[in-house]
């Protein structure tokens, strides 16, 4: 097996091992780590058709994390994908009439972030051991709602780590907020910021690239890492379910082995869909990756005009986990389609003017978006047609997919990537089904949704409104670094 190293998207001289890339999260110049060369799989699609999620995870992870031993990788995988998930399939593919949904919300926090964040703590601890790191690892994370909770669950009470999560005070759903503010664990810290997700993400990135501050932290026995999708340790585990979805399609006879399919992906930070791109580069027969945005349609405009322009009003939508104007992982795609010099130049433009130009062909990626109205209509339509209840993010992908089909008449079999449980966004989901729910209490509606589905409220959020609120801190968006210094008692 070839050794795979990682290089910064902005500096060709900054090359590190896989475990170092996971530990650093982001490179010193603010770039992201990408594989120096794409690994070549030693399996064929037909070999993976009958694999379990864990078996498949091993096949994919070993290609990218080549300085981990088989034993280490299997330990990480077994620890992550266990009974924390409410189905042994881990990521089941559900067919409703002619629609296919890849459900990525069966983990502990009911969103797709669990797919990678249940394994990241194990990867990180193993990486630290391998590199002889004896400092306490401090995970700093900005969240648009789902990453925060998934990271908190992953790292709570993990020895040798602390985790600090920043979320936009007024930019997450009621259930999302309560999930975070009731988080237990001695090493957890949750902070609302007066700003939006981009402010939180920018603040975290600034801390990461503040070398003076990092030195201070080191002197106090701390090392920073990130649980955001800028960490390659999050991206790689997400490649697995693209293969796994394909395997399930073959297994159930929906497609023949080798047949081409498409995915519609609800997109924010571009991490999920980028994992689909990596799957394609590894040989998965993908026709289109439909990049679905909500009204923050910066990516739709980018794929259609070649201009990425974040200078626009930030919209708060019913799919808050996609309320993002700076999609960090797009930097990785740009690097793969160009080089370090170009990437660095464009990212400097983005920082300076809030925009840049780069044309990407529509052969693989296709941008669409859904308005709020179209999102509600999609939930309603699918529910009426099949009884299946999509969450608001999944609905954005569904609506975007329908627009794509209308525009192109492409009838390639397409999987809708379903990123959250409807229970996380209960009020908006139920409102879409019947306006009468609009005025009701978010937490009461959990039971209503369960009744409609003839199911139970998922255990992780049952009685969440009765739990103790343990995190009440709020800080200004430019006070994040000071907050961290104070929390860690930095001298
Ligand atoms: C994070 C998230 C997304 C967006 O995923 P990216 O990898 O950031 O593009 C979509 N839907 C849900 C529910 C999410 O939590």
XYZ file of C-alpha atoms and ligand atoms in Angstrom:
506
model
C 0.000 0.000 0.000
C 1.309 3.427 -0.924
C 1.988 5.823 1.922
C -0.300 8.814 1.550
C 0.859 12.161 2.877
C -1.080 15.394 3.145
C -0.221 18.820 1.835
C -1.626 22.249 2.553
C -3.887 23.693 -0.165
C -1.901 26.943 0.152
C 1.707 25.820 0.570
C 3.334 23.004 -1.394
C 6.162 22.753 1.153
C 3.868 21.987 4.056
C 3.613 18.199 3.891
C 2.563 16.090 6.866
C 1.584 12.505 7.680
C -2.087 11.519 7.980
C -1.990 11.493 11.780
C -0.338 14.926 11.846
C -2.983 16.294 9.474
C -5.710 15.021 11.789
C -4.001 16.561 14.805
C -3.484 19.961 13.195
C -6.965 20.243 11.688
C -5.914 23.247 9.611
C -2.511 24.175 8.232
C -0.376 27.000 9.623
C -1.127 29.252 6.620
C -4.855 28.725 6.995
C -4.991 26.141 4.207
C -6.645 22.738 4.412
C -4.852 19.409 4.232
C -5.457 17.265 1.159
C -3.870 13.981 0.070
C -0.703 14.631 -1.969
C -2.007 11.998 -4.372
C -5.369 10.261 -4.463
C -4.983 6.735 -3.153
C -5.811 3.853 -5.446
C -8.334 1.450 -4.007
C -7.311 -2.185 -3.853
C -10.948 -3.284 -4.039
C -13.463 -3.419 -6.872
C -17.060 -2.328 -6.465
C -18.241 -5.912 -6.667
C -16.039 -6.798 -3.682
C -17.796 -4.362 -1.381
C -21.414 -5.098 -2.227
C -21.964 -7.418 0.722
C -19.763 -5.669 3.247
C -21.026 -4.343 6.563
C -20.580 -0.638 7.288
C -17.579 -1.364 9.495
C -15.894 -3.599 6.946
C -16.348 -0.999 4.262
C -15.139 1.755 6.576
C -11.916 -0.157 7.049
C -11.398 -0.533 3.283
C -11.773 3.224 2.753
C -9.961 4.514 5.838
C -6.894 2.365 5.290
C -6.370 4.017 1.907
C -6.123 7.477 3.449
C -4.746 6.940 6.942
C -1.714 4.931 5.980
C 0.276 5.563 9.157
C -2.404 3.874 11.274
C -2.028 0.129 11.836
C -4.834 -2.259 10.953
C -5.405 -2.807 14.652
C -5.650 0.931 15.350
C -8.075 1.582 12.512
C -10.274 -1.341 13.467
C -10.285 -0.169 17.065
C -11.419 3.317 15.974
C -14.078 1.916 13.647
C -15.450 -0.591 16.164
C -15.615 2.042 18.879
C -17.439 4.509 16.636
C -20.041 2.495 14.772
C -21.593 0.513 17.608
C -24.895 0.655 19.492
C -24.683 4.467 19.600
C -26.451 4.068 16.273
C -30.028 2.858 16.436
C -29.623 0.486 13.477
C -26.925 -2.024 12.637
C -26.998 -0.757 9.086
C -25.603 2.543 10.446
C -26.607 4.396 7.248
C -29.710 2.697 5.827
C -30.967 3.360 2.329
C -34.738 3.805 2.335
C -36.908 3.480 -0.737
C -40.237 5.314 -0.859
C -42.048 4.751 -4.139
C -39.450 5.938 -6.655
C -37.390 8.009 -4.231
C -34.244 6.835 -2.470
C -33.064 8.362 0.791
C -29.704 7.655 2.348
C -30.469 8.213 6.033
C -27.413 9.544 7.797
C -29.178 10.495 11.018
C -29.240 7.305 13.036
C -26.449 8.317 15.425
C -26.645 9.894 18.824
C -27.398 13.464 17.804
C -29.754 12.689 14.923
C -27.751 14.388 12.178
C -25.193 13.267 9.606
C -22.372 14.871 11.591
C -22.424 11.733 13.752
C -21.092 9.723 10.807
C -17.693 11.346 11.168
C -17.763 12.768 14.672
C -18.316 9.434 16.340
C -14.970 8.294 14.967
C -12.937 11.525 15.086
C -12.157 11.400 18.838
C -10.664 7.917 18.430
C -8.657 8.939 15.374
C -7.395 11.985 17.221
C -6.394 10.134 20.375
C -4.608 7.493 18.315
C -2.884 10.193 16.279
C -1.756 11.964 19.458
C -0.264 8.776 20.868
C 1.485 8.042 17.598
C 3.094 11.486 17.554
C 4.130 11.411 21.215
C 1.869 14.336 22.134
C 1.428 14.646 25.861
C -0.480 17.914 25.912
C -4.171 18.230 26.545
C -6.036 18.463 23.214
C -8.453 21.380 23.032
C -11.099 21.005 20.352
C -12.409 24.329 19.117
C -15.490 24.132 16.985
C -17.847 26.535 15.285
C -21.256 25.117 14.588
C -24.317 25.962 12.570
C -26.195 23.617 14.872
C -25.377 19.980 14.264
C -21.577 19.747 14.357
C -21.511 21.219 17.848
C -23.736 18.627 19.420
C -22.153 15.743 17.550
C -18.666 16.889 18.570
C -19.753 17.380 22.183
C -21.150 13.850 22.292
C -18.016 12.476 20.671
C -15.582 14.202 23.020
C -17.554 14.367 26.305
C -15.395 12.950 29.085
C -12.750 11.707 26.650
C -9.610 11.803 28.763
C -6.928 14.271 27.735
C -9.345 16.488 25.773
C -11.430 19.596 26.273
C -14.043 20.814 23.852
C -15.319 24.349 23.292
C -18.240 24.897 20.913
C -19.317 28.269 19.540
C -22.804 28.539 18.052
C -24.793 31.479 16.667
C -27.065 32.407 19.601
C -30.030 33.065 17.345
C -29.229 30.893 14.374
C -30.134 27.352 15.430
C -33.394 25.476 16.002
C -34.931 25.207 19.476
C -34.124 21.501 19.676
C -30.563 22.026 18.412
C -29.933 24.716 21.013
C -31.350 22.660 23.848
C -29.312 19.643 22.760
C -26.146 21.695 23.180
C -26.951 23.717 26.291
C -27.887 20.563 28.235
C -24.644 18.790 27.309
C -23.022 16.889 30.140
C -19.337 16.108 30.591
C -16.702 17.799 32.730
C -14.609 18.789 29.714
C -17.387 20.433 27.657
C -18.035 24.128 27.138
C -20.763 25.648 24.971
C -20.868 29.336 24.098
C -23.474 31.307 22.181
C -22.029 34.114 20.085
C -23.702 37.311 18.986
C -23.270 36.705 15.289
C -23.964 34.119 12.603
C -22.192 30.874 11.701
C -19.689 32.589 9.407
C -18.661 34.847 12.295
C -18.179 31.797 14.507
C -16.199 29.946 11.838
C -14.041 32.971 11.041
C -13.342 33.465 14.753
C -12.238 29.865 15.159
C -10.044 30.020 12.046
C -8.394 33.175 13.367
C -7.544 31.463 16.637
C -6.081 28.534 14.707
C -3.828 30.729 12.625
C -2.708 32.905 15.558
C 0.723 31.410 16.056
C 1.523 33.620 19.036
C -1.587 32.409 20.838
C -0.836 28.809 19.962
C 2.610 29.206 21.486
C 1.046 30.535 24.657
C -1.328 27.586 24.729
C 1.552 25.172 24.277
C 3.406 26.745 27.203
C 0.322 26.090 29.280
C 0.138 22.458 28.194
C -2.518 22.685 25.479
C -2.655 21.880 21.793
C -5.533 22.936 19.532
C -7.426 20.762 17.126
C -10.639 21.098 15.200
C -13.756 19.017 14.873
C -14.995 21.065 11.915
C -15.096 19.582 8.473
C -11.848 21.363 7.677
C -10.294 18.405 9.524
C -9.385 15.610 7.123
C -10.339 13.225 9.927
C -13.918 14.226 9.310
C -13.881 14.196 5.562
C -12.501 10.695 5.016
C -15.059 8.811 7.154
C -17.763 10.490 5.067
C -16.530 8.836 1.876
C -17.597 5.484 3.273
C -21.338 6.016 3.034
C -21.261 6.925 -0.646
C -19.867 3.470 -1.372
C -22.209 1.939 1.170
C -25.257 3.569 -0.440
C -24.169 2.204 -3.789
C -23.650 -1.260 -2.297
C -27.170 -1.205 -0.856
C -28.610 -0.239 -4.240
C -26.868 -3.216 -5.824
C -27.779 -5.574 -3.007
C -31.458 -4.750 -3.250
C -31.433 -5.132 -7.016
C -32.216 -1.477 -7.778
C -29.127 -1.186 -9.973
C -26.603 -3.524 -11.542
C -23.015 -3.421 -10.344
C -21.225 -0.759 -12.374
C -24.346 1.229 -13.256
C -24.020 4.965 -12.817
C -26.017 6.887 -10.169
C -26.281 10.434 -8.838
C -26.520 12.000 -5.405
C -28.373 15.135 -4.311
C -26.609 16.592 -1.285
C -27.907 19.310 1.048
C -24.835 21.515 1.250
C -23.420 24.123 3.578
C -19.718 23.899 4.297
C -19.224 21.589 1.272
C -17.851 18.745 3.386
C -20.464 16.101 2.704
C -20.538 16.596 -1.057
C -16.747 16.784 -1.239
C -16.627 13.296 0.265
C -18.802 12.283 -2.702
C -16.192 13.782 -5.012
C -13.473 11.732 -3.319
C -15.655 8.623 -3.737
C -15.878 9.389 -7.445
C -12.105 9.830 -7.636
C -11.768 6.401 -6.005
C -13.851 4.917 -8.793
C -17.465 4.990 -7.605
C -19.643 5.374 -10.730
C -21.228 8.745 -9.997
C -22.906 10.755 -12.739
C -23.845 13.988 -10.954
C -23.304 15.440 -7.523
C -26.201 17.846 -7.186
C -25.162 20.557 -4.780
C -28.335 21.765 -3.069
C -28.381 25.125 -1.302
C -31.087 26.959 0.577
C -31.661 30.705 0.074
C -28.027 31.310 1.016
C -27.344 30.240 -2.536
C -23.747 31.314 -2.875
C -22.804 27.866 -4.237
C -25.667 27.807 -6.737
C -24.433 31.131 -8.111
C -20.856 29.893 -8.085
C -21.542 26.741 -10.104
C -23.689 28.707 -12.530
C -21.560 31.819 -13.053
C -18.050 30.948 -11.912
C -18.125 33.786 -9.397
C -18.038 33.026 -5.698
C -19.384 36.102 -3.951
C -20.194 36.144 -0.271
C -21.126 39.839 -0.306
C -24.827 39.402 0.196
C -27.404 39.328 2.901
C -27.138 36.370 5.257
C -30.507 34.602 5.396
C -31.766 32.740 8.445
C -33.710 29.795 7.007
C -35.538 26.682 8.198
C -32.455 24.645 7.237
C -30.050 26.426 9.625
C -27.235 23.896 9.262
C -26.859 25.148 5.699
C -26.964 28.853 6.548
C -23.406 29.458 5.424
C -21.812 31.928 3.036
C -18.227 30.689 3.263
C -18.128 27.025 2.309
C -14.703 26.077 3.613
C -14.282 22.749 1.874
C -14.722 24.278 -1.551
C -11.080 25.261 -1.124
C -10.154 21.588 -1.362
C -12.059 21.144 -4.628
C -10.425 24.226 -6.099
C -7.033 22.878 -5.130
C -7.772 19.519 -6.772
C -8.811 21.311 -9.949
C -5.862 23.726 -9.945
C -2.858 24.092 -7.613
C -1.538 25.808 -4.483
C -0.692 29.135 -6.097
C -4.118 29.525 -7.622
C -5.884 28.410 -4.430
C -3.866 30.799 -2.309
C -4.618 33.673 -4.663
C -8.358 32.964 -4.679
C -8.554 32.573 -0.907
C -6.749 35.879 -0.527
C -9.317 37.461 -2.840
C -12.065 35.948 -0.732
C -10.587 37.404 2.407
C -9.936 40.812 0.860
C -12.976 41.366 -1.389
C -15.303 38.592 -0.316
C -15.213 37.089 -3.784
C -13.253 35.299 -6.469
C -13.681 33.789 -9.911
C -13.126 30.162 -10.854
C -15.090 28.272 -13.455
C -15.961 24.642 -12.799
C -17.457 22.480 -15.533
C -20.906 21.067 -14.954
C -19.857 17.532 -15.833
C -19.892 16.344 -12.256
C -21.097 19.150 -9.985
C -24.425 20.814 -10.554
C -25.752 23.650 -8.359
C -29.442 24.089 -7.549
C -31.224 25.766 -4.679
C -34.587 25.739 -2.955
C -36.493 28.688 -1.540
C -38.196 28.393 1.830
C -41.493 27.895 0.073
C -40.117 25.140 -2.135
C -38.637 23.444 0.926
C -41.989 23.370 2.732
C -43.742 22.220 -0.447
C -41.305 19.316 -0.847
C -41.943 18.065 2.707
C -45.673 18.299 2.134
C -45.579 16.596 -1.230
C -43.451 13.639 -0.163
C -45.527 13.167 2.976
C -48.797 13.160 0.989
C -47.357 10.828 -1.623
C -45.660 8.269 0.632
C -46.109 9.109 4.320
C -42.340 9.637 4.585
C -41.362 12.719 6.585
C -38.203 14.544 5.499
C -36.383 17.071 7.634
C -35.929 20.587 6.242
C -32.358 19.999 4.971
C -33.268 16.806 3.183
C -36.206 18.696 1.710
C -33.864 21.296 0.241
C -32.032 18.490 -1.548
C -35.293 16.960 -2.701
C -36.596 20.230 -4.117
C -33.244 20.957 -5.747
C -33.199 17.513 -7.321
C -36.668 18.072 -8.804
C -35.536 21.371 -10.274
C -32.499 19.648 -11.746
C -34.675 17.025 -13.413
C -36.995 19.684 -14.790
C -34.062 21.569 -16.206
C -32.168 18.652 -17.713
C -34.572 15.686 -18.072
C -31.704 13.562 -16.773
C -33.297 10.393 -15.395
C -30.208 8.866 -13.761
C -31.195 7.078 -10.597
C -30.535 9.527 -7.795
C -30.105 9.136 -4.052
C -31.271 11.986 -1.836
C -28.750 12.320 0.956
C -30.814 12.720 4.094
C -28.841 14.631 6.670
C -31.085 15.065 9.698
C -33.945 13.489 11.538
C -37.215 15.450 11.256
C -37.300 15.505 15.078
C -34.529 18.086 15.131
C -36.629 20.541 13.164
C -40.030 19.464 14.369
C -41.906 22.718 14.125
C -40.922 23.591 10.577
C -41.431 20.035 9.403
C -44.925 19.847 10.895
C -45.805 23.333 9.693
C -45.078 22.138 6.195
C -47.559 19.332 6.670
C -50.228 21.476 8.332
C -50.165 25.209 9.094
C -52.014 24.589 12.374
C -48.762 23.482 14.033
C -47.042 26.816 13.464
C -48.024 28.263 16.830
C -47.321 25.231 18.982
C -44.471 24.614 21.368
C -41.407 23.003 19.755
C -40.959 20.449 22.477
C -44.609 19.411 22.622
C -44.501 18.845 18.885
C -41.949 16.057 19.347
C -44.795 13.884 20.642
C -47.092 15.043 17.860
C -44.554 14.014 15.225
C -44.093 10.647 16.911
C -47.859 10.106 16.821
C -48.037 10.945 13.127
C -45.164 8.578 12.398
C -46.594 5.937 14.734
C -43.146 5.809 16.291
C -41.366 6.834 19.483
C -39.559 10.117 20.007
C -35.881 9.152 19.419
C -34.216 8.400 22.736
C -31.495 11.076 22.503
C -34.042 13.912 22.551
C -36.832 12.397 24.595
C -37.750 14.784 27.454
C -35.000 17.139 26.389
C -37.014 20.126 27.640
C -36.881 18.708 31.152
C -33.092 18.446 31.327
C -30.941 20.911 33.222
C -29.474 23.760 31.165
C -25.775 23.642 31.973
C -24.292 26.154 29.522
C -25.429 29.753 29.521
C -22.387 31.743 28.356
C -22.798 34.250 25.539
C -19.898 36.200 24.011
C -19.298 38.858 21.360
C -18.074 37.593 18.014
C -14.711 39.314 18.422
C -14.334 38.066 21.986
C -13.822 34.402 21.154
C -10.070 34.261 21.630
C -10.252 36.066 24.965
C -12.940 33.684 26.043
C -10.793 30.660 25.219
C -7.813 32.152 27.035
C -9.929 32.779 30.079
C -11.604 29.363 30.016
C -8.242 27.606 29.807
C -6.781 29.917 32.391
C -3.905 30.933 30.116
C -1.185 32.918 31.846
C -23.906 20.171 8.363
C -25.193 19.850 7.733
C -25.389 20.032 6.356
C -24.329 20.604 5.457
O -23.250 19.727 5.316
P -21.830 20.300 4.800
O -20.904 19.164 4.912
O -21.498 21.408 5.748
O -22.048 20.782 3.423
C -26.610 19.671 5.814
N -27.607 19.191 6.581
C -27.457 19.016 7.913
C -28.604 18.510 8.706
C -26.250 19.323 8.529
O -26.118 19.145 9.846
